[in-house]
Tab-separated table of N, CA, C and O and ligand atoms in Angstrom:
chain	number	residue	atom	x	y	z
A	1	UNK	N	100.071	96.291	127.127
A	1	UNK	CA	100.578	96.200	125.752
A	1	UNK	C	99.482	95.675	124.834
A	1	UNK	O	99.001	94.560	125.030
A	2	UNK	N	99.127	96.471	123.872
A	2	UNK	CA	98.022	96.081	122.991
A	2	UNK	C	98.481	95.190	121.827
A	2	UNK	O	97.701	94.425	121.279
A	3	UNK	N	99.740	95.304	121.440
A	3	UNK	CA	100.240	94.476	120.337
A	3	UNK	C	100.597	93.078	120.852
A	3	UNK	O	101.269	92.950	121.870
A	4	UNK	N	100.182	92.039	120.127
A	4	UNK	CA	100.545	90.683	120.524
A	4	UNK	C	101.600	90.071	119.594
A	4	UNK	O	102.216	89.061	119.937
A	5	UNK	N	101.773	90.678	118.418
A	5	UNK	CA	102.711	90.131	117.423
A	5	UNK	C	102.791	91.133	116.271
A	5	UNK	O	101.852	91.898	116.077
A	6	UNK	N	103.884	91.137	115.546
A	6	UNK	CA	103.872	91.851	114.267
A	6	UNK	C	103.161	90.933	113.289
A	6	UNK	O	103.619	89.823	113.022
A	7	UNK	N	102.016	91.354	112.783
A	7	UNK	CA	101.234	90.508	111.879
A	7	UNK	C	101.854	90.489	110.490
A	7	UNK	O	102.065	89.436	109.912
A	8	UNK	N	102.121	91.672	109.960
A	8	UNK	CA	102.761	91.728	108.647
A	8	UNK	C	103.455	93.062	108.412
A	8	UNK	O	103.100	94.073	109.014
A	9	UNK	N	104.455	92.995	107.531
A	9	UNK	CA	105.062	94.197	106.985
A	9	UNK	C	104.599	94.258	105.538
A	9	UNK	O	104.795	93.301	104.783
A	10	UNK	N	103.923	95.339	105.179
A	10	UNK	CA	103.358	95.456	103.834
A	10	UNK	C	104.296	96.253	102.939
A	10	UNK	O	104.748	97.343	103.309
A	11	UNK	N	104.578	95.684	101.777
A	11	UNK	CA	105.515	96.289	100.838
A	11	UNK	C	104.798	96.501	99.510
A	11	UNK	O	104.274	95.552	98.920
A	12	UNK	N	104.746	97.748	99.068
A	12	UNK	CA	104.075	98.086	97.813
A	12	UNK	C	105.032	97.859	96.650
A	12	UNK	O	106.183	98.310	96.689
A	13	UNK	N	104.549	97.135	95.646
A	13	UNK	CA	105.380	96.823	94.478
A	13	UNK	C	104.579	97.055	93.194
A	13	UNK	O	103.349	96.974	93.200
A	14	UNK	N	105.282	97.335	92.107
A	14	UNK	CA	104.597	97.540	90.833
A	14	UNK	C	104.281	96.202	90.161
A	14	UNK	O	103.267	96.060	89.504
A	15	UNK	N	105.190	95.232	90.291
A	15	UNK	CA	105.030	93.941	89.609
A	15	UNK	C	104.946	92.840	90.667
A	15	UNK	O	105.974	92.386	91.188
A	16	UNK	N	103.730	92.428	91.013
A	16	UNK	CA	103.524	91.469	92.103
A	16	UNK	C	104.200	90.131	91.807
A	16	UNK	O	104.857	89.551	92.679
A	17	UNK	N	104.053	89.638	90.568
A	17	UNK	CA	104.647	88.326	90.239
A	17	UNK	C	106.169	88.363	90.365
A	17	UNK	O	106.779	87.425	90.881
A	18	UNK	N	106.769	89.452	89.894
A	18	UNK	CA	108.233	89.576	89.971
A	18	UNK	C	108.693	89.667	91.426
A	18	UNK	O	109.723	89.089	91.796
A	19	UNK	N	107.914	90.367	92.246
A	19	UNK	CA	108.289	90.522	93.659
A	19	UNK	C	108.165	89.186	94.392
A	19	UNK	O	109.038	88.832	95.201
A	20	UNK	N	107.102	88.427	94.095
A	20	UNK	CA	106.936	87.096	94.704
A	20	UNK	C	108.124	86.216	94.333
A	20	UNK	O	108.717	85.547	95.172
A	21	UNK	N	108.478	86.236	93.052
A	21	UNK	CA	109.589	85.414	92.568
A	21	UNK	C	110.908	85.798	93.247
A	21	UNK	O	111.711	84.944	93.593
A	22	UNK	N	111.091	87.104	93.458
A	22	UNK	CA	112.297	87.572	94.156
A	22	UNK	C	112.378	86.980	95.562
A	22	UNK	O	113.414	86.443	95.970
A	23	UNK	N	111.284	87.053	96.315
A	23	UNK	CA	111.298	86.533	97.690
A	23	UNK	C	111.414	85.005	97.714
A	23	UNK	O	112.050	84.437	98.602
A	24	UNK	N	110.823	84.346	96.706
A	24	UNK	CA	110.930	82.885	96.621
A	24	UNK	C	112.364	82.469	96.290
A	24	UNK	O	112.971	81.649	96.986
A	25	UNK	N	112.883	83.039	95.215
A	25	UNK	CA	114.192	82.611	94.720
A	25	UNK	C	115.326	83.040	95.642
A	25	UNK	O	116.304	82.307	95.820
A	26	UNK	N	115.206	84.229	96.213
A	26	UNK	CA	116.306	84.771	97.008
A	26	UNK	C	116.300	84.251	98.435
A	26	UNK	O	117.343	83.895	98.983
A	27	UNK	N	115.101	84.202	99.039
A	27	UNK	CA	115.018	83.882	100.465
A	27	UNK	C	114.269	82.578	100.748
A	27	UNK	O	114.140	82.185	101.903
A	28	UNK	N	113.763	81.934	99.695
A	28	UNK	CA	113.045	80.678	99.893
A	28	UNK	C	111.669	80.833	100.510
A	28	UNK	O	111.121	79.888	101.074
A	29	UNK	N	111.099	82.028	100.428
A	29	UNK	CA	109.762	82.277	101.006
A	29	UNK	C	108.684	81.567	100.188
A	29	UNK	O	108.823	81.397	98.974
A	30	UNK	N	107.620	81.151	100.873
A	30	UNK	CA	106.474	80.508	100.209
A	30	UNK	C	105.247	81.404	100.329
A	30	UNK	O	105.008	81.993	101.376
A	31	UNK	N	104.466	81.453	99.254
A	31	UNK	CA	103.200	82.195	99.297
A	31	UNK	C	102.181	81.348	100.050
A	31	UNK	O	101.943	80.196	99.703
A	32	UNK	N	101.608	81.923	101.087
A	32	UNK	CA	100.603	81.184	101.858
A	32	UNK	C	99.182	81.583	101.466
A	32	UNK	O	98.244	80.793	101.573
A	33	UNK	N	99.033	82.811	100.996
A	33	UNK	CA	97.676	83.296	100.701
A	33	UNK	C	97.765	84.408	99.670
A	33	UNK	O	98.686	85.213	99.692
A	34	UNK	N	96.803	84.399	98.746
A	34	UNK	CA	96.689	85.519	97.803
A	34	UNK	C	95.254	85.987	97.820
A	34	UNK	O	94.340	85.196	97.981
A	35	UNK	N	95.087	87.294	97.624
A	35	UNK	CA	93.720	87.817	97.664
A	35	UNK	C	93.638	89.129	96.894
A	35	UNK	O	94.543	89.955	96.955
A	36	UNK	N	92.535	89.274	96.169
A	36	UNK	CA	92.212	90.547	95.534
A	36	UNK	C	91.194	91.222	96.441
A	36	UNK	O	90.097	90.689	96.657
A	37	UNK	N	91.590	92.341	97.035
A	37	UNK	CA	90.677	93.072	97.921
A	37	UNK	C	90.092	94.221	97.100
A	37	UNK	O	90.669	95.303	97.020
A	38	UNK	N	88.962	93.940	96.469
A	38	UNK	CA	88.410	94.840	95.450
A	38	UNK	C	88.076	96.217	96.016
A	38	UNK	O	88.400	97.239	95.404
A	39	UNK	N	87.499	96.253	97.210
A	39	UNK	CA	87.076	97.560	97.726
A	39	UNK	C	88.263	98.465	98.086
A	39	UNK	O	88.135	99.683	98.058
A	40	UNK	N	89.414	97.867	98.394
A	40	UNK	CA	90.604	98.670	98.674
A	40	UNK	C	91.461	98.878	97.425
A	40	UNK	O	92.425	99.641	97.457
A	41	UNK	N	91.101	98.193	96.332
A	41	UNK	CA	91.871	98.334	95.096
A	41	UNK	C	93.279	97.786	95.200
A	41	UNK	O	94.214	98.342	94.632
A	42	UNK	N	93.437	96.678	95.949
A	42	UNK	CA	94.761	96.059	96.056
A	42	UNK	C	94.698	94.561	95.827
A	42	UNK	O	93.703	93.905	96.124
A	43	UNK	N	95.790	94.057	95.260
A	43	UNK	CA	95.980	92.616	95.186
A	43	UNK	C	97.170	92.306	96.082
A	43	UNK	O	98.174	93.012	96.053
A	44	UNK	N	97.044	91.269	96.904
A	44	UNK	CA	98.114	90.998	97.858
A	44	UNK	C	98.537	89.538	97.851
A	44	UNK	O	97.752	88.649	97.500
A	45	UNK	N	99.771	89.324	98.231
A	45	UNK	CA	100.303	87.972	98.445
A	45	UNK	C	100.955	87.974	99.814
A	45	UNK	O	101.722	88.885	100.139
A	46	UNK	N	100.613	86.956	100.620
A	46	UNK	CA	101.191	86.848	101.959
A	46	UNK	C	102.222	85.728	101.977
A	46	UNK	O	101.916	84.586	101.601
A	47	UNK	N	103.442	86.062	102.377
A	47	UNK	CA	104.533	85.105	102.478
A	47	UNK	C	104.832	84.929	103.959
A	47	UNK	O	105.118	85.902	104.653
A	48	UNK	N	104.741	83.706	104.425
A	48	UNK	CA	104.862	83.468	105.863
A	48	UNK	C	106.314	83.525	106.319
A	48	UNK	O	107.205	82.951	105.688
A	49	UNK	N	106.539	84.222	107.426
A	49	UNK	CA	107.848	84.268	108.082
A	49	UNK	C	107.582	84.014	109.567
A	49	UNK	O	107.054	84.872	110.258
A	50	UNK	N	107.936	82.808	110.039
A	50	UNK	CA	107.588	82.394	111.413
A	50	UNK	C	106.093	82.609	111.626
A	50	UNK	O	105.285	82.072	110.864
A	51	UNK	N	105.707	83.426	112.605
A	51	UNK	CA	104.281	83.615	112.858
A	51	UNK	C	103.783	84.941	112.272
A	51	UNK	O	102.713	85.422	112.621
A	52	UNK	N	104.581	85.547	111.394
A	52	UNK	CA	104.221	86.819	110.771
A	52	UNK	C	104.248	86.661	109.252
A	52	UNK	O	104.523	85.577	108.744
A	53	UNK	N	103.971	87.739	108.560
A	53	UNK	CA	103.950	87.694	107.098
A	53	UNK	C	104.676	88.880	106.487
A	53	UNK	O	104.710	89.968	107.063
A	54	UNK	N	105.204	88.632	105.299
A	54	UNK	CA	105.528	89.726	104.392
A	54	UNK	C	104.297	89.843	103.499
A	54	UNK	O	103.847	88.847	102.923
A	55	UNK	N	103.734	91.026	103.401
A	55	UNK	CA	102.557	91.234	102.552
A	55	UNK	C	102.996	92.072	101.353
A	55	UNK	O	103.264	93.268	101.487
A	56	UNK	N	103.086	91.411	100.198
A	56	UNK	CA	103.402	92.148	98.976
A	56	UNK	C	102.084	92.645	98.407
A	56	UNK	O	101.136	91.868	98.259
A	57	UNK	N	102.006	93.931	98.118
A	57	UNK	CA	100.746	94.444	97.585
A	57	UNK	C	100.973	95.327	96.375
A	57	UNK	O	101.995	96.009	96.257
A	58	UNK	N	100.003	95.279	95.478
A	58	UNK	CA	100.076	96.077	94.259
A	58	UNK	C	98.689	96.619	93.953
A	58	UNK	O	97.682	95.982	94.299
A	59	UNK	N	98.592	97.803	93.334
A	59	UNK	CA	97.269	98.346	93.017
A	59	UNK	C	96.540	97.466	92.014
A	59	UNK	O	97.157	96.936	91.088
A	60	UNK	N	95.235	97.292	92.199
A	60	UNK	CA	94.445	96.521	91.225
A	60	UNK	C	93.701	97.452	90.270
A	60	UNK	O	93.103	97.001	89.309
A	61	UNK	N	93.746	98.738	90.555
A	61	UNK	CA	93.170	99.722	89.632
A	61	UNK	C	93.892	101.060	89.853
A	61	UNK	O	94.400	101.326	90.946
A	62	UNK	N	93.919	101.890	88.788
A	62	UNK	CA	94.768	103.089	88.840
A	62	UNK	C	94.292	104.171	89.815
A	62	UNK	O	95.080	105.044	90.185
A	63	UNK	N	93.029	104.098	90.263
A	63	UNK	CA	92.529	105.149	91.167
A	63	UNK	C	92.506	104.708	92.633
A	63	UNK	O	91.928	105.381	93.472
A	64	UNK	N	93.125	103.560	92.937
A	64	UNK	CA	93.094	103.081	94.318
A	64	UNK	C	94.068	103.898	95.183
A	64	UNK	O	95.015	104.489	94.669
A	65	UNK	N	93.836	103.933	96.496
A	65	UNK	CA	94.744	104.680	97.384
A	65	UNK	C	96.204	104.225	97.270
A	65	UNK	O	97.111	105.055	97.324
A	66	UNK	N	96.408	102.928	97.087
A	66	UNK	CA	97.790	102.436	96.970
A	66	UNK	C	98.428	102.929	95.675
A	66	UNK	O	99.610	103.279	95.648
A	67	UNK	N	97.641	102.983	94.596
A	67	UNK	CA	98.169	103.501	93.325
A	67	UNK	C	98.609	104.951	93.485
A	67	UNK	O	99.683	105.351	93.024
A	68	UNK	N	97.770	105.727	94.175
A	68	UNK	CA	98.095	107.154	94.372
A	68	UNK	C	99.323	107.313	95.258
A	68	UNK	O	100.167	108.171	95.016
A	69	UNK	N	99.385	106.479	96.284
A	69	UNK	CA	100.557	106.492	97.177
A	69	UNK	C	101.832	106.220	96.381
A	69	UNK	O	102.839	106.906	96.522
A	70	UNK	N	101.765	105.203	95.497
A	70	UNK	CA	102.960	104.793	94.757
A	70	UNK	C	103.365	105.807	93.688
A	70	UNK	O	104.539	105.896	93.333
A	71	UNK	N	102.385	106.580	93.193
A	71	UNK	CA	102.727	107.653	92.248
A	71	UNK	C	103.673	108.653	92.902
A	71	UNK	O	104.581	109.176	92.273
A	72	UNK	N	103.441	108.909	94.184
A	72	UNK	CA	104.265	109.882	94.913
A	72	UNK	C	105.528	109.261	95.483
A	72	UNK	O	106.605	109.830	95.398
A	73	UNK	N	105.383	108.087	96.089
A	73	UNK	CA	106.489	107.537	96.884
A	73	UNK	C	107.192	106.341	96.251
A	73	UNK	O	108.237	105.928	96.741
A	74	UNK	N	106.604	105.783	95.204
A	74	UNK	CA	107.238	104.629	94.569
A	74	UNK	C	107.079	103.357	95.380
A	74	UNK	O	106.202	103.251	96.238
A	75	UNK	N	107.949	102.388	95.111
A	75	UNK	CA	107.871	101.102	95.799
A	75	UNK	C	108.498	101.201	97.194
A	75	UNK	O	109.321	102.061	97.445
A	76	UNK	N	108.134	100.249	98.050
A	76	UNK	CA	108.779	100.171	99.361
A	76	UNK	C	107.781	99.872	100.458
A	76	UNK	O	106.627	99.541	100.196
A	77	UNK	N	108.237	100.001	101.701
A	77	UNK	CA	107.383	99.681	102.850
A	77	UNK	C	106.187	100.636	102.888
A	77	UNK	O	106.356	101.860	102.810
A	78	UNK	N	104.997	100.060	102.961
A	78	UNK	CA	103.763	100.844	102.905
A	78	UNK	C	103.120	100.983	104.278
A	78	UNK	O	102.672	102.053	104.648
A	79	UNK	N	103.040	99.882	105.030
A	79	UNK	CA	102.521	99.959	106.400
A	79	UNK	C	102.995	98.757	107.210
A	79	UNK	O	103.516	97.792	106.653
A	80	UNK	N	102.808	98.865	108.520
A	80	UNK	CA	103.109	97.752	109.423
A	80	UNK	C	101.802	97.332	110.078
A	80	UNK	O	101.057	98.171	110.595
A	81	UNK	N	101.514	96.035	110.007
A	81	UNK	CA	100.316	95.500	110.642
A	81	UNK	C	100.682	94.871	111.978
A	81	UNK	O	101.512	93.959	112.026
A	82	UNK	N	100.083	95.373	113.048
A	82	UNK	CA	100.315	94.802	114.376
A	82	UNK	C	99.100	93.983	114.779
A	82	UNK	O	97.960	94.461	114.671
A	83	UNK	N	99.330	92.755	115.240
A	83	UNK	CA	98.234	91.911	115.695
A	83	UNK	C	97.773	92.386	117.076
A	83	UNK	O	98.619	92.715	117.927
A	84	UNK	N	96.473	92.441	117.238
A	84	UNK	CA	95.876	92.832	118.522
A	84	UNK	C	94.774	91.832	118.868
A	84	UNK	O	94.190	91.195	117.981
A	85	UNK	N	94.472	91.719	120.153
A	85	UNK	CA	93.416	90.794	120.575
A	85	UNK	C	92.043	91.367	120.253
A	85	UNK	O	91.113	90.638	119.931
A	86	UNK	N	91.930	92.697	120.340
A	86	UNK	CA	90.635	93.357	120.166
A	86	UNK	C	90.844	94.648	119.379
A	86	UNK	O	91.323	95.649	119.925
A	87	UNK	N	90.488	94.613	118.103
A	87	UNK	CA	90.737	95.765	117.219
A	87	UNK	C	89.990	97.006	117.685
A	87	UNK	O	90.541	98.108	117.691
A	88	UNK	N	88.741	96.842	118.092
A	88	UNK	CA	87.933	97.989	118.531
A	88	UNK	C	88.548	98.640	119.769
A	88	UNK	O	88.635	99.876	119.864
A	89	UNK	N	89.001	97.833	120.701
A	89	UNK	CA	89.602	98.362	121.929
A	89	UNK	C	90.912	99.088	121.619
A	89	UNK	O	91.197	100.156	122.171
A	90	UNK	N	91.707	98.519	120.723
A	90	UNK	CA	92.981	99.146	120.361
A	90	UNK	C	92.739	100.470	119.636
A	90	UNK	O	93.425	101.469	119.886
A	91	UNK	N	91.731	100.473	118.745
A	91	UNK	CA	91.399	101.708	118.022
A	91	UNK	C	90.904	102.787	118.998
A	91	UNK	O	91.276	103.958	118.878
A	92	UNK	N	90.100	102.387	119.960
A	92	UNK	CA	89.614	103.326	120.979
A	92	UNK	C	90.768	103.912	121.785
A	92	UNK	O	90.752	105.100	122.121
A	93	UNK	N	91.759	103.085	122.075
A	93	UNK	CA	92.924	103.564	122.827
A	93	UNK	C	93.658	104.652	122.039
A	93	UNK	O	94.076	105.668	122.602
A	94	UNK	N	93.762	104.463	120.727
A	94	UNK	CA	94.429	105.454	119.873
A	94	UNK	C	93.619	106.755	119.857
A	94	UNK	O	94.153	107.847	120.068
A	95	UNK	N	92.314	106.610	119.632
A	95	UNK	CA	91.449	107.800	119.518
A	95	UNK	C	91.346	108.549	120.846
A	95	UNK	O	91.338	109.779	120.860
A	96	UNK	N	91.252	107.794	121.935
A	96	UNK	CA	91.068	108.447	123.240
A	96	UNK	C	92.304	109.247	123.650
A	96	UNK	O	92.214	110.124	124.502
A	97	UNK	N	93.442	108.949	123.019
A	97	UNK	CA	94.638	109.743	123.299
A	97	UNK	C	94.821	110.869	122.287
A	97	UNK	O	95.869	111.521	122.244
A	98	UNK	N	93.790	111.072	121.466
A	98	UNK	CA	93.778	112.214	120.562
A	98	UNK	C	94.566	112.029	119.277
A	98	UNK	O	94.820	112.999	118.558
A	99	UNK	N	94.925	110.798	118.952
A	99	UNK	CA	95.684	110.557	117.729
A	99	UNK	C	94.748	110.332	116.549
A	99	UNK	O	93.622	109.862	116.704
A	100	UNK	N	95.241	110.650	115.357
A	100	UNK	CA	94.423	110.541	114.145
A	100	UNK	C	94.290	109.094	113.679
A	100	UNK	O	95.256	108.324	113.751
A	101	UNK	N	93.113	108.760	113.194
A	101	UNK	CA	92.894	107.425	112.624
A	101	UNK	C	92.344	107.580	111.200
A	101	UNK	O	91.791	108.625	110.848
A	102	UNK	N	92.477	106.549	110.407
A	102	UNK	CA	91.888	106.544	109.068
A	102	UNK	C	90.519	105.872	109.121
A	102	UNK	O	89.553	106.372	108.542
A	103	UNK	N	90.448	104.742	109.824
A	103	UNK	CA	89.165	104.051	109.992
A	103	UNK	C	88.579	104.413	111.347
A	103	UNK	O	89.216	104.209	112.375
A	104	UNK	N	87.369	104.938	111.321
A	104	UNK	CA	86.737	105.336	112.570
A	104	UNK	C	86.202	104.132	113.345
A	104	UNK	O	85.975	104.209	114.550
A	105	UNK	N	86.012	103.023	112.626
A	105	UNK	CA	85.547	101.791	113.274
A	105	UNK	C	86.236	100.615	112.583
A	105	UNK	O	86.628	100.718	111.416
A	106	UNK	N	86.383	99.491	113.285
A	106	UNK	CA	86.986	98.315	112.667
A	106	UNK	C	86.188	97.850	111.443
A	106	UNK	O	84.974	98.043	111.388
A	107	UNK	N	86.879	97.244	110.487
A	107	UNK	CA	86.224	96.774	109.255
A	107	UNK	C	86.883	95.465	108.810
A	107	UNK	O	87.947	95.115	109.294
A	108	UNK	N	86.256	94.747	107.891
A	108	UNK	CA	86.856	93.485	107.433
A	108	UNK	C	88.159	93.725	106.656
A	108	UNK	O	88.223	94.626	105.822
A	109	UNK	N	89.188	92.930	106.948
A	109	UNK	CA	90.441	92.951	106.200
A	109	UNK	C	90.548	91.683	105.365
A	109	UNK	O	89.561	90.965	105.200
A	110	UNK	N	91.725	91.387	104.855
A	110	UNK	CA	91.905	90.148	104.093
A	110	UNK	C	91.984	88.963	105.056
A	110	UNK	O	92.103	89.151	106.274
A	111	UNK	N	91.917	87.743	104.539
A	111	UNK	CA	91.983	86.501	105.334
A	111	UNK	C	90.932	86.433	106.434
A	111	UNK	O	91.164	85.811	107.463
A	112	UNK	N	89.842	87.158	106.320
A	112	UNK	CA	88.818	87.106	107.354
A	112	UNK	C	89.188	87.848	108.633
A	112	UNK	O	88.574	87.625	109.676
A	113	UNK	N	90.171	88.733	108.570
A	113	UNK	CA	90.565	89.497	109.752
A	113	UNK	C	89.658	90.713	109.930
A	113	UNK	O	88.892	91.073	109.033
A	114	UNK	N	89.772	91.329	111.102
A	114	UNK	CA	89.125	92.614	111.373
A	114	UNK	C	90.248	93.621	111.558
A	114	UNK	O	91.181	93.370	112.328
A	115	UNK	N	90.175	94.745	110.833
A	115	UNK	CA	91.301	95.687	110.830
A	115	UNK	C	90.839	97.132	110.993
A	115	UNK	O	89.670	97.458	110.774
A	116	UNK	N	91.787	97.971	111.365
A	116	UNK	CA	91.578	99.428	111.357
A	116	UNK	C	92.935	100.081	111.144
A	116	UNK	O	93.943	99.616	111.691
A	117	UNK	N	92.944	101.148	110.344
A	117	UNK	CA	94.200	101.856	110.071
A	117	UNK	C	94.308	103.121	110.927
A	117	UNK	O	93.335	103.848	111.101
A	118	UNK	N	95.523	103.339	111.414
A	118	UNK	CA	95.865	104.512	112.217
A	118	UNK	C	96.672	105.454	111.324
A	118	UNK	O	97.562	105.017	110.589
A	119	UNK	N	96.353	106.733	111.376
A	119	UNK	CA	96.964	107.713	110.467
A	119	UNK	C	98.453	107.927	110.758
A	119	UNK	O	98.835	108.089	111.917
A	120	UNK	N	99.266	107.941	109.694
A	120	UNK	CA	100.713	108.145	109.905
A	120	UNK	C	101.069	109.516	110.472
A	120	UNK	O	102.120	109.686	111.095
A	121	UNK	N	100.170	110.484	110.266
A	121	UNK	CA	100.496	111.857	110.653
A	121	UNK	C	100.796	111.998	112.145
A	121	UNK	O	101.692	112.749	112.535
A	122	UNK	N	100.024	111.284	112.975
A	122	UNK	CA	100.281	111.364	114.420
A	122	UNK	C	100.943	110.077	114.936
A	122	UNK	O	100.966	109.826	116.140
A	123	UNK	N	101.483	109.266	113.989
A	123	UNK	CA	102.145	108.013	114.370
A	123	UNK	C	103.607	108.025	113.893
A	123	UNK	O	104.150	106.997	113.499
A	124	UNK	N	104.197	109.212	113.875
A	124	UNK	CA	105.609	109.356	113.536
A	124	UNK	C	105.938	108.799	112.151
A	124	UNK	O	106.972	108.185	111.938
A	125	UNK	N	104.988	109.027	111.218
A	125	UNK	CA	105.281	108.746	109.815
A	125	UNK	C	104.986	107.339	109.328
A	125	UNK	O	105.213	107.047	108.157
A	126	UNK	N	104.490	106.472	110.214
A	126	UNK	CA	104.182	105.098	109.782
A	126	UNK	C	102.691	104.863	109.762
A	126	UNK	O	102.003	105.131	110.750
A	127	UNK	N	102.204	104.364	108.626
A	127	UNK	CA	100.813	103.915	108.555
A	127	UNK	C	100.739	102.598	109.334
A	127	UNK	O	101.458	101.647	109.029
A	128	UNK	N	99.871	102.581	110.350
A	128	UNK	CA	99.752	101.414	111.233
A	128	UNK	C	98.408	100.738	111.000
A	128	UNK	O	97.375	101.405	110.927
A	129	UNK	N	98.437	99.423	110.858
A	129	UNK	CA	97.203	98.652	110.743
A	129	UNK	C	97.057	97.782	111.992
A	129	UNK	O	97.990	97.059	112.360
A	130	UNK	N	95.913	97.860	112.629
A	130	UNK	CA	95.600	97.013	113.783
A	130	UNK	C	94.868	95.805	113.244
A	130	UNK	O	93.846	95.942	112.580
A	131	UNK	N	95.382	94.611	113.484
A	131	UNK	CA	94.853	93.388	112.877
A	131	UNK	C	94.381	92.414	113.956
A	131	UNK	O	95.174	91.963	114.784
A	132	UNK	N	93.100	92.106	113.912
A	132	UNK	CA	92.547	91.090	114.817
A	132	UNK	C	92.206	89.857	113.986
A	132	UNK	O	91.480	89.951	113.006
A	133	UNK	N	92.737	88.724	114.385
A	133	UNK	CA	92.502	87.483	113.616
A	133	UNK	C	91.141	86.897	113.910
A	133	UNK	O	90.567	87.101	114.964
B	1	CO	CO1	97.976	95.270	105.793
């Protein structure tokens, strides 16, 4: 089993502040980390739930991949991040079985993590992120 934990469920929203307030006021969630990931064109807020996170994300510029995604699909669940011990090994396992990936090699994610995205096309419709802490 390559997954060690669900790291985060990422939810794309148009209004990050309003979404944070909703999770705070409704469910008592606390923001543990915020980050502007300039190269991906996203701003994110991580709300801790036990040992996992809700990751609220919003486009930081109109030409970012998340902005384009939201033009078509609107708000809602964007991807699931699974924690792995070794991102490169997990990515190799996906590729060696002939499945499509978005990142050909692991790269830096937010919070100092190492990540790689697996293509939804051969993953039954879910964009999967492999997250190594
Ligand atoms: Co993510």
